[in-house]
PDB file of C-alpha atoms in Angstrom:
ATOM      1  CA  MET A  13      -0.111   0.093   0.029  1.00 63.00           C
ATOM      2  CA  GLN A  14       1.433   3.476  -0.751  1.00 73.00           C
ATOM      3  CA  THR A  15       1.438   6.298   1.279  1.00 73.00           C
ATOM      4  CA  HIS A  16      -1.568   8.117  -0.413  1.00 78.00           C
ATOM      5  CA  ASP A  17      -3.603   5.276  -0.459  1.00 82.00           C
ATOM      6  CA  ALA A  18      -3.215   4.798   3.432  1.00 80.00           C
ATOM      7  CA  ILE A  19      -4.164   8.394   3.885  1.00 84.00           C
ATOM      8  CA  TYR A  20      -7.329   8.007   1.623  1.00 88.00           C
ATOM      9  CA  PHE A  21      -8.217   4.811   3.609  1.00 87.00           C
ATOM     10  CA  LEU A  22      -7.690   6.297   7.097  1.00 89.00           C
ATOM     11  CA  PHE A  23      -9.709   9.453   5.933  1.00 90.00           C
ATOM     12  CA  ALA A  24     -12.443   7.176   4.774  1.00 92.00           C
ATOM     13  CA  ILE A  25     -12.580   5.458   8.136  1.00 91.00           C
ATOM     14  CA  ILE A  26     -12.611   8.693  10.097  1.00 91.00           C
ATOM     15  CA  GLN A  27     -15.503  10.130   7.870  1.00 93.00           C
ATOM     16  CA  HIS A  28     -17.498   6.838   8.208  1.00 94.00           C
ATOM     17  CA  ASN A  29     -17.115   6.749  11.938  1.00 92.00           C
ATOM     18  CA  LYS A  30     -17.934  10.308  12.222  1.00 93.00           C
ATOM     19  CA  TYR A  31     -20.832  10.744  10.089  1.00 94.00           C
ATOM     20  CA  THR A  32     -22.315   7.116   9.954  1.00 94.00           C
ATOM     21  CA  LEU A  33     -21.564   6.062  13.442  1.00 93.00           C
ATOM     22  CA  ASP A  34     -21.273   9.123  15.300  1.00 94.00           C
ATOM     23  CA  LYS A  35     -18.139   8.021  17.066  1.00 90.00           C
ATOM     24  CA  PRO A  36     -14.766   9.572  17.234  1.00 90.00           C
ATOM     25  CA  THR A  37     -11.732   7.872  15.693  1.00 89.00           C
ATOM     26  CA  TYR A  38      -8.423   7.854  17.479  1.00 87.00           C
ATOM     27  CA  VAL A  39      -5.231   7.487  15.601  1.00 83.00           C
ATOM     28  CA  ALA A  40      -1.398   7.083  16.449  1.00 78.00           C
ATOM     29  CA  PHE A  41       1.527   6.868  14.214  1.00 75.00           C
ATOM     30  CA  ILE A  42       4.355   5.132  15.882  1.00 68.00           C
ATOM     31  CA  ASP A  43       7.674   4.197  14.237  1.00 69.00           C
ATOM     32  CA  TYR A  44       8.314   1.071  15.968  1.00 59.00           C
ATOM     33  CA  SER A  45      11.683   0.456  14.624  1.00 62.00           C
ATOM     34  CA  THR A  46      13.022   3.697  16.325  1.00 68.00           C
ATOM     35  CA  ALA A  47      10.560   4.424  19.154  1.00 62.00           C
ATOM     36  CA  TYR A  48      12.243   3.563  22.606  1.00 62.00           C
ATOM     37  CA  PRO A  49      14.905   1.142  21.368  1.00 66.00           C
ATOM     38  CA  SER A  50      15.713   0.359  24.936  1.00 72.00           C
ATOM     39  CA  VAL A  51      12.139  -0.664  26.098  1.00 74.00           C
ATOM     40  CA  HIS A  52      11.915  -4.267  27.143  1.00 79.00           C
ATOM     41  CA  ARG A  53       9.071  -5.345  24.738  1.00 77.00           C
ATOM     42  CA  ASP A  54       8.158  -8.407  26.660  1.00 81.00           C
ATOM     43  CA  ALA A  55       7.366  -6.130  29.692  1.00 84.00           C
ATOM     44  CA  LEU A  56       5.657  -3.767  27.492  1.00 80.00           C
ATOM     45  CA  SER A  57       3.443  -6.491  26.136  1.00 82.00           C
ATOM     46  CA  SER A  58       2.610  -7.659  29.841  1.00 86.00           C
ATOM     47  CA  THR A  59       1.818  -4.074  30.660  1.00 87.00           C
ATOM     48  CA  LEU A  60      -0.567  -3.754  27.898  1.00 83.00           C
ATOM     49  CA  LEU A  61      -2.316  -6.953  28.786  1.00 85.00           C
ATOM     50  CA  LYS A  62      -2.651  -5.621  32.392  1.00 89.00           C
ATOM     51  CA  ASN A  63      -4.288  -2.425  31.060  1.00 86.00           C
ATOM     52  CA  ASP A  64      -6.842  -4.507  28.918  1.00 84.00           C
ATOM     53  CA  ILE A  65      -5.318  -3.886  25.709  1.00 81.00           C
ATOM     54  CA  ARG A  66      -6.231  -7.309  24.341  1.00 81.00           C
ATOM     55  CA  GLY A  67      -7.437  -8.931  21.308  1.00 85.00           C
ATOM     56  CA  ASN A  68      -6.695  -7.772  17.627  1.00 84.00           C
ATOM     57  CA  MET A  69      -4.823  -4.594  18.876  1.00 79.00           C
ATOM     58  CA  TRP A  70      -2.544  -6.677  21.357  1.00 79.00           C
ATOM     59  CA  HIS A  71      -1.666  -9.183  18.776  1.00 85.00           C
ATOM     60  CA  HIS A  72      -1.047  -6.433  16.110  1.00 82.00           C
ATOM     61  CA  LEU A  73       1.389  -4.641  18.601  1.00 80.00           C
ATOM     62  CA  ARG A  74       3.040  -7.927  19.573  1.00 81.00           C
ATOM     63  CA  ALA A  75       3.747  -8.837  15.927  1.00 84.00           C
ATOM     64  CA  ARG A  76       5.227  -5.453  15.496  1.00 77.00           C
ATOM     65  CA  PHE A  77       7.496  -5.689  18.429  1.00 76.00           C
ATOM     66  CA  ASP A  78       8.641  -9.182  17.233  1.00 76.00           C
ATOM     67  CA  LYS A  79       9.597  -7.644  13.767  1.00 73.00           C
ATOM     68  CA  ILE A  80      11.802  -4.967  15.214  1.00 68.00           C
ATOM     69  CA  LYS A  81      15.608  -5.603  14.827  1.00 67.00           C
ATOM     70  CA  LEU A  82      18.015  -3.496  16.836  1.00 60.00           C
TER      71      LEU A  82
END
């Protein structure tokens, strides 16, 4: 997916949530490869679970952590 495709897709989701579902959309852009290189990722994963970050979001973040090469 190219950058402009991702931007359009994100914009479409935000518009759908706002006008169809009347719900806000929260977005965070994180460069996992350089963000906090000294963070212990297993401990971070455990902390996310303890704070009820579960399901698809947790699995997505965990997969991202596993791909990081320092």
